[in-house]
Structures are given as C-alpha cells and as structure tokens.
C-alpha cells in the first residue's frame, strides 16, 4: 500500500491529515461492538461491518476514516463470554471526545458509521445532538448504519426475519471476512418474539413494522430466551447475499457523501 | 371525583397506593415536554398527549398513573421562547430515579408513555435499559408513544406528511383539550426535507420510510429552516381525527396492559 | 379560559411567550414533591401548594408560570408507597437545565416557589447559586416557600407544632383542593421530637427555635418513628386556616414581585 | 503533648485509633473555608472557628477529631484575592468520601462541625442525608455550626446585626487566635440589606427573622455591594465576647455528645 | 488462519471464549492512542506498539487478547491534525467498563498493555486501582508498557535521548509495520528540555533520571516548542533496533505471564 | 509572628494577598493524606511532609502557601483505622477547584507539593494537565514531591529499601515534628516484594529500578501482606537523616522557584 494513500488516519502522519483538510473536511468514524453473535459469528461482527463499510466508502469517496471503536453498548449481551460493553454514558463520552478532537483541527463534517444495529444509537445520537447544540454548532453530524440504510434492499435479498445474528449481518461479514464465519453453525430458527415481547414486538428490524412497544431485556433474560446467542434464522446466509447487501449500502453512503461535499451549512441554509 | 378512585398517584394518600399494590403491580409514568409547537399548538402539547393517553388507559385498565413529567429533551427547540429542556443526561437521571422509587415500594412493571415523538427516546430507552440490567433486574419496563403505537392507523387518518407539529398530534390535543389549539393559525405547508436533510431523510414519521441517515439539527438551524416552529402541514387537523387517533392508541395500550397483567417475568420465561 | 390570558406557559404558544417577554422578564417555576403526607393528605400535597401559590401570585402580578415540577428530593419518605423521589444531584440538574432554558430566551428574573418544606432547598439553593456565579451572572434568582414566607403569620393561625403533615400545610391544600384531604383521618398527635432527635431539634418549623443540631433520618427510620407518615397534630386543620395562610403568602409574593419589577440588577447596584 | 492523648487523628497512629474505636464510636469532622473576612479577619476564619470548637469539645468529651477541611463552598466570595472555593458537588463528594472512610473502620456516629455559616450547609446536609439513606444506613450523622447552636446566647452578647464578618465570628477567632485579627481595621457599618435584597432579607443571621425570600448573589455583585468584604458592623467585637460565645457553643456540643454517647440507633428506636 | 486459534477475541465466537475460560483466566487488553508522532511516524504508532506486543505475547503464552483501544489521553497533542483524544475521565470509564465486562464472564487476571508512554497511565492506573478496591476485589490487574518494561535494555540499544517520537518507539513500529514509517523524514534533533522545563526535567524517559518536577504542557505550547511534533532525535532508528527492543519486551511479558499463571491471589497470600 | 509576614494564606486577610499578587504570582499548594504509617508514624505523616516543605520553601523564597489539603487518595490503606481517603475523582475535583480559585484572582504559577508518594499523582497530574489544556491555558503548573525530588540524595542517606513507611519519610517527620514519631515501634524489616508482586516490582521507590509492571493491591490485601501497616525497614531512621533529606529537598524547590520567577510563559516560548 502506498502509505500516503491510506484512508486510515492511524496509518498517516499528522501532516498528511493536515494536507487532506486543506481540500476536504469530512471524516468517517466507524463504531462497532464486541458482543456475542451466536455460535457462527465472531464477537467483533458489528465492528467488522462498520470497518468494511467505512473503508470501502472512504476509498470510493476519497475520504479519511478514523480508527475503529471496537466497543459499543452491549450490556444486554453480557451473559455470553467475550462480550465487552461500554456503559451508555461512557459511549456518549467517547463519541463526544473523538468528535471534539476532529473538530479542533478543522474537520467540519463527521459521518459516524454504526455497525451495531440499534443498541449503540441512543448513545451516539445523544452525543452528536448535544455536541451540535452546545459546543460544535458549526460541525455537521450524520449517523448511518445497516439497519436504516439497507431498508430499500433488505427485503429483496433476505429470506427470513432479521434480528440479532440475522441472515444479512452474517452474510455481510461472510462476504468481507470469510474466515470469521463458522457457517456450519448457523442457526436454523429464530426466537418466538410474540410470546416473549407481546404482539407489539418489532421482530423484523428490516420489515414493515406495525405498532411497536419497546421492551428492554437484560443479559440474564437473553441467556434464557436465546441460549446460543442467536435470535434469528441465519441458515440462508451466503457471501453472495452479503455482497449485494454491502454494495447497496456502500452506494447509499457514497451518494450521501456526494451530497455532503456540496452541502454548505448551517442546516436549512444550504 | 371520588378521591379513592383517582388514577393519579398525586391525588391519593400513601395507604391508597399501598393497598393498590397488594392487588396490582403496574404503574404508568407519563413523560412529555415543554417545547414550541408552532403558532397553533401549546408549548405543553407533548405533555398533554402523554397525560391524555395515560389517564384514559389507566381508567380503562384499572391502573395507577404517576404525576406527569412536563419536561423532556427539547434542546433543538430552544430557539423558540417558552421551550424548556432537560439535558439528555438529566432526563436519564429523572427517569432512573422515578423508576427506582416506584420499585422500592413494590411496583414490578412500569409503562412509560412518551408524548414527545423521538427526541426523548434515547434518554428514556437508555435509562430503563440500564436499570433493567444493573439495578432493577426484576422490574419489567415498557416504553410506548404515539410515533410507534399509531403506525397501524396513522396513514388511514391523516392526509399529510407528519413530522413536528403534524396533523395527528395537533388533532390529538384538539380533541382532548380544545381550548389549547388556535386552529386559525394552523400551518399550511411543511418544510422541504430533502433539500435540508438530503434524500435520506425520514420525512414522514408515520410513513413507510426508505433508507435513512440521521442528521441532528440545532436550535439555531431550526429557527432558520422553520421560522414559525412548524415542520408540517397541519391545516387538515380536526378533533374528529384526534378522536380516532386517540382511541386507537388507547386500545393498543389497553391490549398491551392486558397482556402485561398476565405476564410472569423474567422476559423469555413467561 | 381565554387561551391568550393563561398564566401557564404550557397552555400558551411560543409567540405568546415571546410577546410577553417584550414587556416583562419574570417567570415563576413551581417545584413540589410526590411524597407521603400521612393518611389524610395526598401524595402530591407539596406540589399542590406550589401550584396554588404560583398560579394565584401570577394572576395577581401578571406574570407567567412554568409547568410544575411534581417531583422533589424525598428520599427520606421512600418507606411509604407512592413516594417518588429525585436524587439531590438530579434535582439540581433539573433546576439548572430549566433555568438555563428560560434564560436562553430572555427571562431575566426567576422566582422558584418551593412547596416542599426544607428538603428541596439544598438542591434548589445550590443550583441557583452556581448558575448565578458561573453561567447566568445576569439572571436574578429568588427562592421562596411556605416555611420561610409565612413566618409572620403562622403562629397567629395555627394551634399546634408544625412539622411534616402539619396543620398549616394540610389546611392550605384543604382550602384550595378540598376533595384531596381525607379530614376524618387527620392525625391527633405529633411525634416526640426531643426523644428522637435530642433537645437540639427544630421541632416547630414555624416556631422560634432555640439551638439546633441537624440530624438526617432515613426512610426506614421514618417508617419506625412515624408509622402512619404524619409527624404533627393536624387535627385542628381547616379550610379557613388554609385560606388565611394562603392569602398571606400570596400577598408576600405579590409584594416581592412588585419590588422585583422595579429592580435593576446586578445585585447591590440597584 | 503526650502523643497518645492527642484528640487529632492526624497525630495518632492507626492502632491508637483502632484502640479508641474499641471503646467509643464517635468522631468529629471540622469543616471550614478559605474565604475573605474583610480587612480585619483572616481568610481562614471559618476554619479556625471549626477547629477551635472541635478541639475543645473533643478534649472535654474524650472524642477524636479528624484533620480539618480548610476549604468550603465559597464561590460568592471569589471576587476577593485569597478566597479558595470548592464547587458544591466537590464538597459533597469530599464529605461523602471522608464519612465512608470513617465508617469503614467502625465509626458509627459522625458529628460535622461547620465553621462556615450557611454556605457549606447545602453540600454537607445533602451529603450526609444521602449517605444515611443509601450507603451508611447504620451510621448516625449530625451537623452543627455557630449559626444554629448559638441562637440561645447570640442576642445576649452581640450589639449589632450579625452577618458575614459579624461581631461574633470576629470575636470568636480573636479570643482563640488573637494574632489573626487586625482589630484596627474592624468595620464600623453594615451593608443596607433591605435596599439590596428587598424587605424579605434575613439580615441578622442570629436574629428573629420575619418572612424571608432567599436571593443568591455572585462574587462580582458582592465586590460591588461590599467592597471591603465585610457585611457587618464588627467594631464592637472583643476577645471577651468571643470567649462567652465559644464557651456557650462548646457547652451545647458537649451536652449533645453526652446524649449521643447513650443513643442507640436507629433513629426513632432509641 | 485457523479461526479457532486466533488470539483475538474479536475473531472468535462466544463459545470459543467460554471454552478458553474453562482452562485459563488471563486476558490482555491493548491500549494505544491516535496522536501525532512527527513527520515520520503514523498517528496510530502507540496503538501499533500495544497491538504488536499483545499479539506476540499472546501467541507465545496461549492467552487471549481483547480488541485494541485505538484511543488514549492525548490532549496535549491536539495541536496537530489527526490527533484524537479521550478525556482522562472518559479513558478511566472505558478501562473500567471493559474490565467489568471481562470479569463478568470469569476473567480473573487482566494485563493491560499500554503503548502510549506515560500519558495514559493516570487514567489506567486509577481505573484499575479503584476497580480492585471497590468492585472487583478478586480480579488481579497488571499494567505494563514499553517505558517501564524496557528499562533493562533501552540504554543498550538506543544512541539518543528517548522522549516523544524517540528512536526506540520509531524503531519498534518500523520493525513490525515497515510501511508505516517514513524514514526519510526522521528528526535529527531533540528539543531543549532544560530551557523549556527547567533543570528538573525528566528528559530521557529511559535514562537514569535525577530530581524531577513534573510540568504539564498544553497542545498550543507543544506546537510552539516542537513544531513538527517530534521531541527526539530519531535519526538512528532502525528495524534492527526495533526487533531487539520488541523481543526484549515480549520476553519480559511472557515471563510475567508465566508467573501470573501460577499466581494464586489475593495479593500477598500467594 | 508578625501577622503580615505569614506565608500561610489562611493567616492573612484578602488585601494582604491582593498586595502580594501585585509583586509576585506564585502560590504553593501542599497536598498530603491521612493514612496509616505503621505503628511508629502518625496518620498525617504525608501531610506533615508537604506542610514542612511548603512552609520552609515559602519562607526562603518569599512565596505564599495555601492551606494544606490533609486528605489524599489512600483507598489501598483503608484496611487500617484512621485512614481517610478521597476517591480519585474527588481529589481531581478538589485540585481543580482550588487551582481555578487561585487563578481567578491572578495567581499565574501554581506549585503543588505532594507529600504522599505516588498514590496522589494520577489525580493531581490529571487535574493540572486538564486545567492547563482546557480552562487555564495561561497558568503554569508544577507538581513536586519527595519521591521525585530527592533522587539525587536518597541513596546517599538511607541504608534500606524505601517504600511505604520508609526510613526517609519517617526521618523527615521525626526531624520536623519529633513528638509524632514513636521511634520504639519502628519496623525492622520490609515485606517480600518479589514474592508478592513478581520480579517486576519497583520495590525501592528511590532506587535504580529495573523493568517494572504495575500491580495495584487493595486494602484487604494490604492488611494481609503488611499486617502492621509498614512495608519497609525504618529502624535506621533518625532526625539527622531527616534533616539532610529535608534540606536537600528545600534546596531543590528553592532553586526551582528561582527559575520559575524568571520564567515567562507559555511553555516553550520563555
């Protein structure tokens, strides 16, 4: 690799970044998790998803990427060995500190790519909302992740209900990091959402949901209702599905960055 | 009103609550906001929504309601006079303290009714998730609000895109508190979401969304892109629409409480 | 009610408040509690006291009132069902956030009416002192409550020692919200302060105290020394006493607001 | 001094304290401040008051004293050089940590002697109330200070209104630490409380107060309304008055400790 | 790579970790930084150092490694683009949360490898000290990093004073990640420590220091006294020196882990 | 003592300090601890060390000293009666608040003298580093203590390994406060560092250390491996050794202050 052309800030020297910021002002921050993903998926699955998206989008868009945050808000998975979770308030502080650092040296637009479905979102959304209101009013923030940017394609690819350790997130990592999926151990059935969480459960994170009432569960309960860690039937996962899913999301994000490059803030005045 | 039969904890004496808890263990906590709702809506609109739902559900289900929290996370509306916001961390602490108090005297199931579309959710969801993992493992929490429990009916009632100060939330308060809506000042058009927030905006909070990238805006920007405080065309609001919307949501919540009364935790073992 | 003339911010739209602030710059913030008040008083008694004072003073003075905070620092009452307490640090944060919000849109003088005798005061006083020193140096704060503004009349009205669930606070709510007092259950005797708290107890909160040493008690202890929740003989409470007490306090506060309207800060330079 | 007989924990070795705790379980914690006390008083005046009371009471009662905390909540005095203040939250944390430490090794009753009139009280009272409710339910706390324990004698000694840098607090330190008072610089007049703080000012901290509304002032304002730092006429201070004042307070505290030695908690069950 | 044999927790599934913990109870946590390392070194240099040590020690010792933390306490480097720093309190929280997570599933001994000379140490040491005293009394913690574990070899390898961007840390990364060093840009001289920090400067972090007084500098000052980000003459760096340095440290850590495997806590009772 | 010439801020009035600050801008802040120091040393030993150094340096340099902080981060000593510890975060807040106070009235250079070997350092260093980066960029901070400023003399005076309750710290207090040392109880042997903490222990805090891995121990463990509280052989302590040690350190600090008086910040531009 030509060391001057890496998209990863960690591989560059400070003057490389300073030079980049003379021409461009966007940086991507990938946020993952280290939490159980069943018997077939690696503990770092969400991080790999964020890293893969960030890197490919960055290369296509000519944008830099900050080093990945391998840890997220995974307390509900702490019943399984290897899960390592940040408290919600800690994750908020981490996101806040990293964005403050980027802003201090001239980054004006920060795109956070969250690889961990919904559980990281309260912390990330809160952090950037408060930064944008109170300390970094002139920095633009955007938060994107598979759960929300693959809505347009998910139902066309997948064959099953997608929740934790679902067919799509497994396929995604299988495509990009094939040695990390133990495909012989993919789960063949999902949990019974309606019995566990009432009829008002958002059982398919990518599906057309009906009325939803949110019910948090804790790590002990999760171990009871999903003993092997998987919530979903992922048996029809494949690298091919992962490729289609990945490329669709990369495309969404590349389009977004094209828009963002031309955007002149503040929001509403562009 | 027969004072022994009030559903409001604030109107009862402690022994009334103690007696209630011998037979039942559910309490509803209504959470609102005090934030601008355009020229036609009162600053307390979200609180009135939460109060109206809580009270009617409580009466139908024979459940007690805690005093309302009139304040939420509304920092993005602080550009408008009368808006009073709690910081995200403060709201988390309030929710946490109130749930701890309820649990201390035997409440086992807490239903939070959030009247403030999405902005309160990161704080509320984080608070109850962490309580349930770390200090109140045996208390069941549920979080419900109009944005998620009226998905099954919204598109059948409303004629316009629903975002802040939308047709449905205005209709809701108009139906229950008619003197609080200045209907002659209802807004006739919405903001241009796509121009402001890119094509990846979730412009209709009740609609079938496509791919979404979250972009927080601050109070100064909001004042610029929505100078009168309204994001939505609410001109077709009516008390009749509000009645249909309200009754649908009351029905969802009454059904949910019926399920909840029979539920034996912990989650997944019922 | 003419909706333009409500004193409650929650009933007004943002432009109503903006117009008000062109002529006036005072807002009242009522702070109560949800805590046991014996077998005769409602859990919301302190909140009703704050609300009644705020509303009547506001109407007489032409001042706006923020929505009530129904929750205070009541941890020592947590032994009784229905009590819901904010931690001291949470209450400080709530007061601080709400005052910051008011100040952001031009409120220059904030009068907090505390309905909860002394237990809310450390948090409220600390919050406003620190705001006034560190972030809102140009906003004037005042804190008032029955315990301190009825000193001139209390001994002329009441016949008994006044402590928690005392004759005056019961009479106050009886006068304003008669359906909330179960007068047949009023307590006929007080606790033995000297035995419990030594000779240095401030047993009559409205009396001429001698030397005092402060001793905090916890919720378990309170349940033991005051099993029905009442500390005081409230048997001679009456709506008439409540009326005299209420009107005296309203008068004090109206006088104070008259002074405040003419006051030009900063303090000491007026 | 016989080193085994010092009342100061800092002068003893750990086994001395361990032996003491086999027979007795009370410790005194003196809390002062470092803040301006006019042109005549030393910055450490409040700390000296707390130290003098703690030491003399300890010697008479056979009780140990923890090392003094020289710093309190003095932010409103920060306009004057030499004032060093802890934030309210910091002071709460310090009190909390020190009491936790004492409790960990068997101290069961903690008497905090506050030398700093009212400004330290919100932090101290909050700290011990929360300790007693949440972590140290079986430890007894008491908080005493000149403003509240000299009510029975103050008006008999002093000739003037007593507020900051008042006749009694100056006399107190003059009696115990004569070299620290510059008596030629005592102030001859007090500030005009009513003009500055309205008719509802508690101008004499030891007097019979009427109706009071609390108004915090900040350090900039204080510098304006009391340019030399003194609020009170202290010109009639004397070591003789200080002696009478000191001995009265020592007596109150010795009496209290006698009661405390026989007290068997928890409160209300003794 | 055989996926079952990876030392990285992120590459394993939860049951792999659970099985590991049946036989072994040590985990390594590598902590780095993203901060400027002059014109020749990558921003991630400290992280690469921690990762390289962790991985090689883990492989030799048969121990698992948690995913790396790419961010440390680098506020003093924020004058240079690309530097991303966690606040001290945030880093403490991150370390604390990750160790709590590991402990929850049975890890009993945690070795933190810090790649960032001294600046991360206050946060890391404080975090583990407090965990070990207050919440994880039965978990053993150790903290190791190049600055302290290469004392026995440093002076034998290096030819120059070693401070920020020193000969040894550059050589280390050069050896392990050769494409990340721009050797043509290595600095040829160090800063003048004595002029900048007095004669009491610890100018050679690996040298025999004399009397030292610690003086923190901020990011603006650093930009002034070290305009290209380097403090040290690194011109004699080489992959060969890096190899010798790396292998020495790996050996120290492997020895330590051998001792640790036989260690039976608690400390002092082994 | 001439009261105008005291070096202690607590003994001066505010105008004395104001006058001092017209000519000089350095203040010393002594920080100690209250923790066990074996059977021979007083609990306040570290505080006495800090006080003695601060006072003598101040007198020789014509510099003022703030009142001492008698409490430090001593949680690992809490197994012994009389130990009173501040949490790390509390100590950070105290240091931060006191430095902010000093800076507010014109102090430009703050020298913290830490009497408590290494355990206070993470909190102190973190506090001043963050103040200097974020809020007090123009205030110069220095942190000095016996462990680092007596390196040049320690091995010439002492005859034994120096760790907690070592020969030098005992001699120091013996020299300055002879009545506080019970010399008949000095410990005759040290603990077995290598067995307890592996071969990578920094057993002699003043010695030439080899490779070191930091291992925190907790208060329960300390009570087990050092039952009388002493880690070191202090039997060869003497007032004479203390005098030599003290005078050396005073000399280092006086030299440093001479340099500091001429220093013109910011750092690197002098």
XYZ file of N, CA and C in Angstrom, chain E residues 135-232:
294
model
N -14.923 -2.740 43.334
C -15.913 -3.627 42.707
C -15.379 -4.989 42.295
N -14.117 -5.067 41.970
C -13.563 -6.350 41.505
C -12.381 -6.752 42.384
N -12.663 -6.923 43.669
C -11.590 -7.201 44.626
C -10.847 -8.499 44.303
N -11.530 -9.386 43.616
C -10.919 -10.688 43.346
C -10.337 -10.818 41.949
N -10.296 -9.726 41.241
C -9.645 -9.749 39.927
C -8.266 -9.100 40.080
N -7.292 -9.729 39.469
C -5.915 -9.244 39.514
C -5.680 -8.355 38.296
N -5.063 -7.200 38.526
C -4.758 -6.286 37.423
C -3.261 -6.036 37.335
N -2.775 -5.935 36.132
C -1.389 -5.517 35.925
C -1.351 -4.571 34.730
N -0.474 -3.598 34.820
C -0.345 -2.606 33.748
C 1.113 -2.564 33.309
N 1.328 -2.779 32.015
C 2.708 -2.799 31.512
C 2.810 -1.967 30.240
N 3.980 -1.387 30.029
C 4.190 -0.622 28.800
C 5.665 -0.444 28.540
N 5.995 -0.127 27.295
C 7.415 -0.020 26.917
C 8.239 0.852 27.860
N 7.706 1.970 28.315
C 8.515 2.901 29.104
C 9.062 2.262 30.377
N 8.328 1.286 30.924
C 8.764 0.677 32.166
C 9.330 -0.728 31.998
N 8.965 -1.420 30.922
C 9.463 -2.802 30.812
C 10.679 -2.931 29.915
N 11.128 -1.818 29.346
C 12.340 -1.911 28.526
C 13.494 -1.181 29.194
N 13.356 -0.929 30.492
C 14.440 -0.211 31.185
C 15.741 -1.007 31.155
N 15.592 -2.333 31.197
C 16.786 -3.174 31.250
C 17.544 -3.244 29.936
N 16.935 -2.813 28.855
C 17.601 -2.950 27.562
C 17.797 -1.623 26.825
N 16.973 -0.648 27.171
C 16.907 0.569 26.351
C 18.271 1.202 26.130
N 19.011 1.399 27.220
C 20.273 2.127 27.061
C 21.292 1.314 26.273
N 21.068 0.029 26.182
C 21.991 -0.797 25.405
C 21.705 -0.721 23.903
N 20.519 -0.343 23.552
C 20.163 -0.287 22.127
C 20.265 1.127 21.563
N 19.691 2.043 22.255
C 19.493 3.368 21.657
C 20.752 4.237 21.779
N 20.867 5.195 20.879
C 22.020 6.093 20.858
C 21.656 7.504 21.280
N 20.365 7.752 21.497
C 19.931 9.113 21.786
C 18.938 9.149 22.940
N 18.724 10.358 23.391
C 17.697 10.607 24.399
C 16.341 10.200 23.827
N 15.565 9.488 24.636
C 14.271 8.989 24.151
C 13.131 9.713 24.838
N 12.424 10.494 24.053
C 11.195 11.101 24.569
C 10.160 10.918 23.455
N 9.176 11.753 23.376
C 8.135 11.570 22.347
C 8.751 11.488 20.934
N 8.318 10.476 20.169
C 8.867 10.134 18.848
C 10.358 9.814 18.947
N 10.663 8.999 19.903
C 12.061 8.637 20.134
C 12.507 7.480 19.256
N 13.789 7.304 19.279
C 14.447 6.282 18.453
C 13.868 4.873 18.670
N 13.561 4.554 19.916
C 13.092 3.189 20.170
C 11.655 2.981 19.729
N 10.786 3.938 20.017
C 9.394 3.698 19.613
C 9.247 3.728 18.088
N 10.049 4.548 17.445
C 10.022 4.541 15.981
C 10.567 3.209 15.439
N 11.674 2.780 16.021
C 12.260 1.507 15.564
C 11.290 0.344 15.748
N 10.556 0.393 16.840
C 9.617 -0.676 17.166
C 8.575 -0.849 16.060
N 7.948 0.244 15.685
C 6.911 0.160 14.657
C 7.538 -0.092 13.277
N 8.701 0.442 13.088
C 9.409 0.191 11.821
C 9.637 -1.308 11.621
N 10.034 -1.975 12.689
C 10.276 -3.417 12.622
C 8.992 -4.189 12.318
N 7.930 -3.838 13.024
C 6.705 -4.630 12.888
C 5.820 -4.181 11.711
N 5.809 -2.910 11.403
C 4.929 -2.377 10.348
C 5.748 -1.444 9.454
N 6.675 -1.992 8.693
C 7.658 -1.154 7.992
C 7.047 -0.110 7.056
N 5.872 -0.407 6.484
C 5.305 0.550 5.533
C 4.773 1.802 6.223
N 4.738 1.808 7.550
C 4.128 2.946 8.245
C 5.133 4.015 8.663
N 6.416 3.751 8.485
C 7.429 4.746 8.867
C 7.976 5.422 7.607
N 7.997 6.722 7.617
C 8.608 7.482 6.507
C 10.021 7.838 6.945
N 10.932 6.915 6.760
C 12.240 7.067 7.390
C 13.037 8.273 6.873
N 12.675 8.743 5.680
C 13.390 9.909 5.163
C 13.037 11.175 5.944
N 12.018 11.083 6.746
C 11.591 12.263 7.490
C 11.915 12.193 8.979
N 12.761 11.277 9.360
C 13.082 11.165 10.794
C 13.779 12.433 11.275
N 13.509 12.778 12.502
C 14.018 14.029 13.068
C 15.488 13.866 13.462
N 16.242 14.929 13.249
C 17.672 14.825 13.540
C 18.071 15.475 14.851
N 17.119 16.159 15.498
C 17.493 16.681 16.817
C 16.287 16.745 17.757
N 16.618 16.776 19.023
C 15.570 16.832 20.033
C 15.338 18.266 20.493
N 14.355 18.452 21.328
C 14.081 19.782 21.864
C 15.023 20.045 23.036
N 15.081 21.293 23.453
C 15.990 21.694 24.547
C 15.230 21.628 25.862
N 15.199 20.426 26.452
C 14.369 20.183 27.644
C 14.668 21.145 28.781
N 15.942 21.383 29.021
C 16.314 22.166 30.202
C 15.818 23.615 30.083
N 15.938 24.174 28.886
C 15.439 25.528 28.708
C 13.919 25.581 28.867
N 13.256 24.575 28.358
C 11.789 24.590 28.331
C 11.189 24.196 29.668
N 11.784 23.200 30.306
C 11.166 22.610 31.501
C 12.031 22.713 32.753
N 13.050 23.518 32.739
C 13.967 23.698 33.873
C 14.940 22.525 33.957
N 15.873 22.641 34.859
C 16.858 21.568 35.033
C 16.240 20.303 35.614
N 14.986 20.419 36.096
C 14.357 19.264 36.747
C 13.455 18.479 35.793
N 13.834 18.478 34.531
C 13.066 17.751 33.525
C 13.530 16.308 33.418
N 12.581 15.403 33.255
C 12.958 14.011 33.010
C 13.093 13.841 31.505
N 14.186 14.337 30.981
C 14.272 14.431 29.525
C 14.411 13.079 28.844
N 15.105 12.147 29.457
C 15.223 10.823 28.819
C 14.320 9.851 29.561
N 13.237 9.474 28.925
C 12.256 8.629 29.607
C 12.845 7.272 29.980
N 13.901 6.879 29.330
C 14.545 5.609 29.644
C 15.850 5.797 30.406
N 16.225 7.040 30.645
C 17.526 7.269 31.247
C 17.474 7.231 32.757
N 18.635 7.351 33.364
C 18.735 7.433 34.819
C 18.376 8.864 35.158
N 17.238 9.060 35.731
C 16.833 10.434 35.938
C 17.381 10.947 37.251
N 17.583 12.259 37.299
C 17.897 12.916 38.558
C 16.606 13.405 39.171
N 16.685 14.509 39.905
C 15.496 15.056 40.541
C 14.559 15.589 39.470
N 13.283 15.311 39.663
C 12.299 15.644 38.631
C 11.120 16.398 39.225
N 10.736 17.460 38.543
C 9.496 18.167 38.854
C 8.633 18.112 37.603
N 7.396 17.637 37.781
C 6.512 17.440 36.623
C 5.837 18.749 36.214
N 5.919 19.048 34.931
C 5.315 20.258 34.385
C 4.480 19.883 33.169
N 3.148 19.969 33.274
C 2.341 19.660 32.096
C 2.382 20.811 31.094
N 2.380 20.457 29.831
C 2.296 21.477 28.787
C 1.014 21.230 27.996
N 0.529 22.271 27.355
C -0.708 22.063 26.598
C -0.437 22.014 25.096
N -1.494 21.750 24.352
C -1.331 21.483 22.923
C -0.815 22.707 22.166
N -1.186 23.873 22.635
C -0.722 25.080 21.954
C 0.776 25.274 22.207
N 1.186 25.042 23.454
C 2.603 25.146 23.777
C 3.427 24.114 23.018
N 2.898 22.899 22.925
C 3.658 21.862 22.233
C 3.897 22.230 20.769
N 2.877 22.755 20.159
C 3.008 23.197 18.765
C 4.119 24.248 18.646
N 4.305 25.044 19.716
C 5.331 26.089 19.681
C 6.743 25.534 19.896
N 6.882 24.621 20.873
C 8.258 24.184 21.170
C 8.681 22.971 20.344
N 7.718 22.307 19.706
C 8.069 21.167 18.842
C 7.213 21.244 17.584
N 7.526 22.184 16.699
C 6.624 22.488 15.570
C 6.348 21.328 14.626
N 7.263 20.383 14.528
C 6.961 19.245 13.648
C 6.474 18.031 14.426
N 6.285 18.205 15.744
C 5.682 17.141 16.536
C 6.674 16.204 17.193
N 7.922 16.257 16.768
C 8.915 15.349 17.341
C 9.694 16.046 18.451
N 9.918 15.326 19.565
C 10.733 15.859 20.664
C 12.173 15.341 20.586
N 12.378 14.285 19.824
C 13.597 13.494 19.987
C 14.338 13.320 18.660
